[in-house]
Amino acid sequence: MSLLVFSVPLLPVVAVMTALFRSPLSALCRQVYSGILKLSHRKVCVSSTHAYVFSNCTHGQAQSVLLTFDLYSTTHASSNIGPQKGAFLDEIVTREAPLRVLELGTHCGYASVRILRLLPPSGKLLTVELDPLTADRGEEIILVAGFKNQQVLHHRFHSFQVLTCSSAEAISSLPSHTGNDGLDLVLMDHDPELYLQDLLALQRGNLLSTSCVVLINRALTPGAPDLLEYVTARPQSFSVGRQLHGLMEIRCHTGMSPQTHN
C-alpha cells in the first residue's frame, strides 16, 4: 500500500507562523492554547483510551493493539498519531532501521508500539513521559502488545524503557542509557514549546548520530515553528523532508554541537 505524502513550500509557512506566534497580541492566546492542549491530551489518554485498548485488544499481539487504538479513534478524541501518520512513521522506521530511538511524549504507547514492532534485532526505544499516570498506562499498553522492557531483556531484542521525567532530564541522562552511541531516530510529540530547546540540548550533548532523523508532530502548533526556523536557516546541518498532516521529517547531517542561536 502506497502512502500519499503532501509537500508544501516550507519557508513561507515558517515565516508566517513564526511572525504570528511571536506577535505580542498572540502571547496570551499561545499560553492558554498550550495549557488546554496539555490538559486535554492528558485527560483523553488516561481517562478513556487506555481502558478501551486494554479491554478490547488481543493481548500479546501488537497489530491488534494498534487496530484497537484506531477503532477507538474513529468515535472518540485521542492523542495518538493515528493510522495515517502511523503509516508514515512505519515507512521511516523501516527505511532507517534505527538501533537507538528516543520518543519524547509516550502518551498511551501507540507510537511506541508502532516503532518497536519494526525495530531491527537489538534495537532499543527510550520513551519519555512527564506525567506519571500517563507513563504507567503507556508502559502497560506496550507490555500488553508483547514487548518486554529493558530490565527483563537485559539489553537484548527490541528492548524499551519508559522514563518518567521531563524531556530535559531525560536528555541529560541519555549517555547512561546509550553509552557513546548516538540516536538514530528522535520522535518529538511532547510540548511543541520545548522542541527547539530539546533539539539544541541533543546537539550540545553530541547525542545524535551523523544521519539522525528527527520527526516532529504538530509541526505548526505554537512553539514548533521556532524549531523549523532554526533548521531551515542551517541547510548545511539539516534538511527538511516530507510531511503528512503536521508530522514532519528532518534529517540531521551532523551530530556536532549547535551553531549560535539567538
PDB file of N, CA and C in Angstrom, residues 109-147:
ATOM      1  N   GLY A 109       1.145   5.043  24.372  1.00  0.00           N
ATOM      2  CA  GLY A 109       2.004   3.986  23.854  1.00  0.00           C
ATOM      3  C   GLY A 109       1.771   3.604  22.405  1.00  0.00           C
ATOM      4  N   TYR A 110       0.895   4.312  21.709  1.00  0.00           N
ATOM      5  CA  TYR A 110       0.573   3.950  20.320  1.00  0.00           C
ATOM      6  C   TYR A 110       1.802   4.003  19.419  1.00  0.00           C
ATOM      7  N   ALA A 111       2.479   5.147  19.393  1.00  0.00           N
ATOM      8  CA  ALA A 111       3.659   5.282  18.537  1.00  0.00           C
ATOM      9  C   ALA A 111       4.782   4.352  19.005  1.00  0.00           C
ATOM     10  N   SER A 112       4.887   4.138  20.318  1.00  0.00           N
ATOM     11  CA  SER A 112       5.910   3.226  20.843  1.00  0.00           C
ATOM     12  C   SER A 112       5.733   1.826  20.273  1.00  0.00           C
ATOM     13  N   VAL A 113       4.485   1.356  20.244  1.00  0.00           N
ATOM     14  CA  VAL A 113       4.202   0.019  19.704  1.00  0.00           C
ATOM     15  C   VAL A 113       4.530  -0.025  18.216  1.00  0.00           C
ATOM     16  N   ARG A 114       4.149   1.014  17.484  1.00  0.00           N
ATOM     17  CA  ARG A 114       4.442   1.042  16.045  1.00  0.00           C
ATOM     18  C   ARG A 114       5.947   0.962  15.804  1.00  0.00           C
ATOM     19  N   ILE A 115       6.726   1.698  16.599  1.00  0.00           N
ATOM     20  CA  ILE A 115       8.179   1.704  16.428  1.00  0.00           C
ATOM     21  C   ILE A 115       8.780   0.351  16.803  1.00  0.00           C
ATOM     22  N   LEU A 116       8.404  -0.160  17.959  1.00  0.00           N
ATOM     23  CA  LEU A 116       9.025  -1.383  18.469  1.00  0.00           C
ATOM     24  C   LEU A 116       8.821  -2.579  17.544  1.00  0.00           C
ATOM     25  N   ARG A 117       7.662  -2.663  16.920  1.00  0.00           N
ATOM     26  CA  ARG A 117       7.393  -3.839  16.084  1.00  0.00           C
ATOM     27  C   ARG A 117       8.230  -3.853  14.810  1.00  0.00           C
ATOM     28  N   LEU A 118       8.866  -2.707  14.480  1.00  0.00           N
ATOM     29  CA  LEU A 118       9.653  -2.616  13.251  1.00  0.00           C
ATOM     30  C   LEU A 118      11.143  -2.443  13.496  1.00  0.00           C
ATOM     31  N   LEU A 119      11.566  -2.371  14.752  1.00  0.00           N
ATOM     32  CA  LEU A 119      12.991  -2.202  15.038  1.00  0.00           C
ATOM     33  C   LEU A 119      13.781  -3.443  14.634  1.00  0.00           C
ATOM     34  N   PRO A 120      15.018  -3.259  14.202  1.00  0.00           N
ATOM     35  CA  PRO A 120      15.871  -4.418  13.915  1.00  0.00           C
ATOM     36  C   PRO A 120      16.261  -5.126  15.207  1.00  0.00           C
ATOM     37  N   PRO A 121      16.768  -6.339  15.121  1.00  0.00           N
ATOM     38  CA  PRO A 121      17.249  -7.025  16.318  1.00  0.00           C
ATOM     39  C   PRO A 121      18.242  -6.142  17.077  1.00  0.00           C
ATOM     40  N   SER A 122      18.114  -6.154  18.364  1.00  0.00           N
ATOM     41  CA  SER A 122      18.923  -5.357  19.303  1.00  0.00           C
ATOM     42  C   SER A 122      18.557  -3.886  19.287  1.00  0.00           C
ATOM     43  N   GLY A 123      17.496  -3.492  18.572  1.00  0.00           N
ATOM     44  CA  GLY A 123      17.041  -2.107  18.615  1.00  0.00           C
ATOM     45  C   GLY A 123      16.486  -1.751  19.985  1.00  0.00           C
ATOM     46  N   LYS A 124      16.603  -0.495  20.348  1.00  0.00           N
ATOM     47  CA  LYS A 124      16.203  -0.045  21.683  1.00  0.00           C
ATOM     48  C   LYS A 124      15.424   1.253  21.589  1.00  0.00           C
ATOM     49  N   LEU A 125      14.320   1.328  22.320  1.00  0.00           N
ATOM     50  CA  LEU A 125      13.498   2.525  22.381  1.00  0.00           C
ATOM     51  C   LEU A 125      13.502   3.093  23.795  1.00  0.00           C
ATOM     52  N   LEU A 126      13.828   4.377  23.904  1.00  0.00           N
ATOM     53  CA  LEU A 126      13.645   5.121  25.152  1.00  0.00           C
ATOM     54  C   LEU A 126      12.480   6.068  24.927  1.00  0.00           C
ATOM     55  N   THR A 127      11.423   5.937  25.717  1.00  0.00           N
ATOM     56  CA  THR A 127      10.261   6.789  25.552  1.00  0.00           C
ATOM     57  C   THR A 127      10.031   7.579  26.828  1.00  0.00           C
ATOM     58  N   VAL A 128       9.768   8.861  26.691  1.00  0.00           N
ATOM     59  CA  VAL A 128       9.775   9.794  27.816  1.00  0.00           C
ATOM     60  C   VAL A 128       8.381  10.382  28.000  1.00  0.00           C
ATOM     61  N   GLU A 129       7.899  10.332  29.238  1.00  0.00           N
ATOM     62  CA  GLU A 129       6.587  10.893  29.563  1.00  0.00           C
ATOM     63  C   GLU A 129       6.671  11.604  30.902  1.00  0.00           C
ATOM     64  N   LEU A 130       6.257  12.857  30.928  1.00  0.00           N
ATOM     65  CA  LEU A 130       6.352  13.659  32.143  1.00  0.00           C
ATOM     66  C   LEU A 130       5.333  13.238  33.195  1.00  0.00           C
ATOM     67  N   ASP A 131       4.105  12.951  32.783  1.00  0.00           N
ATOM     68  CA  ASP A 131       3.037  12.633  33.730  1.00  0.00           C
ATOM     69  C   ASP A 131       3.145  11.184  34.201  1.00  0.00           C
ATOM     70  N   PRO A 132       3.285  10.920  35.508  1.00  0.00           N
ATOM     71  CA  PRO A 132       3.487   9.547  35.990  1.00  0.00           C
ATOM     72  C   PRO A 132       2.348   8.596  35.643  1.00  0.00           C
ATOM     73  N   LEU A 133       1.106   9.055  35.744  1.00  0.00           N
ATOM     74  CA  LEU A 133      -0.021   8.176  35.438  1.00  0.00           C
ATOM     75  C   LEU A 133      -0.040   7.801  33.960  1.00  0.00           C
ATOM     76  N   THR A 134       0.183   8.777  33.103  1.00  0.00           N
ATOM     77  CA  THR A 134       0.235   8.501  31.667  1.00  0.00           C
ATOM     78  C   THR A 134       1.385   7.563  31.342  1.00  0.00           C
ATOM     79  N   ALA A 135       2.535   7.767  31.988  1.00  0.00           N
ATOM     80  CA  ALA A 135       3.686   6.895  31.763  1.00  0.00           C
ATOM     81  C   ALA A 135       3.361   5.456  32.148  1.00  0.00           C
ATOM     82  N   ASP A 136       2.703   5.259  33.278  1.00  0.00           N
ATOM     83  CA  ASP A 136       2.338   3.914  33.716  1.00  0.00           C
ATOM     84  C   ASP A 136       1.383   3.259  32.734  1.00  0.00           C
ATOM     85  N   ARG A 137       0.383   4.023  32.294  1.00  0.00           N
ATOM     86  CA  ARG A 137      -0.601   3.471  31.360  1.00  0.00           C
ATOM     87  C   ARG A 137       0.048   3.149  30.011  1.00  0.00           C
ATOM     88  N   GLY A 138       0.929   4.042  29.553  1.00  0.00           N
ATOM     89  CA  GLY A 138       1.610   3.789  28.294  1.00  0.00           C
ATOM     90  C   GLY A 138       2.488   2.551  28.360  1.00  0.00           C
ATOM     91  N   GLU A 139       3.219   2.403  29.461  1.00  0.00           N
ATOM     92  CA  GLU A 139       4.073   1.215  29.617  1.00  0.00           C
ATOM     93  C   GLU A 139       3.238  -0.055  29.654  1.00  0.00           C
ATOM     94  N   GLU A 140       2.092  -0.003  30.303  1.00  0.00           N
ATOM     95  CA  GLU A 140       1.235  -1.181  30.371  1.00  0.00           C
ATOM     96  C   GLU A 140       0.758  -1.597  28.985  1.00  0.00           C
ATOM     97  N   ILE A 141       0.403  -0.622  28.153  1.00  0.00           N
ATOM     98  CA  ILE A 141      -0.039  -0.941  26.798  1.00  0.00           C
ATOM     99  C   ILE A 141       1.100  -1.547  25.977  1.00  0.00           C
ATOM    100  N   ILE A 142       2.316  -1.016  26.132  1.00  0.00           N
ATOM    101  CA  ILE A 142       3.464  -1.573  25.407  1.00  0.00           C
ATOM    102  C   ILE A 142       3.699  -3.024  25.821  1.00  0.00           C
ATOM    103  N   LEU A 143       3.585  -3.300  27.106  1.00  0.00           N
ATOM    104  CA  LEU A 143       3.734  -4.673  27.588  1.00  0.00           C
ATOM    105  C   LEU A 143       2.604  -5.564  27.069  1.00  0.00           C
ATOM    106  N   VAL A 144       1.392  -5.035  27.044  1.00  0.00           N
ATOM    107  CA  VAL A 144       0.245  -5.785  26.523  1.00  0.00           C
ATOM    108  C   VAL A 144       0.473  -6.147  25.054  1.00  0.00           C
ATOM    109  N   ALA A 145       1.153  -5.261  24.318  1.00  0.00           N
ATOM    110  CA  ALA A 145       1.418  -5.525  22.899  1.00  0.00           C
ATOM    111  C   ALA A 145       2.442  -6.632  22.690  1.00  0.00           C
ATOM    112  N   GLY A 146       3.096  -7.073  23.764  1.00  0.00           N
ATOM    113  CA  GLY A 146       4.003  -8.204  23.660  1.00  0.00           C
ATOM    114  C   GLY A 146       5.471  -7.872  23.745  1.00  0.00           C
ATOM    115  N   PHE A 147       5.795  -6.611  24.060  1.00  0.00           N
ATOM    116  CA  PHE A 147       7.196  -6.217  24.155  1.00  0.00           C
ATOM    117  C   PHE A 147       7.650  -6.234  25.610  1.00  0.00           C
TER     118      PHE A 147
END
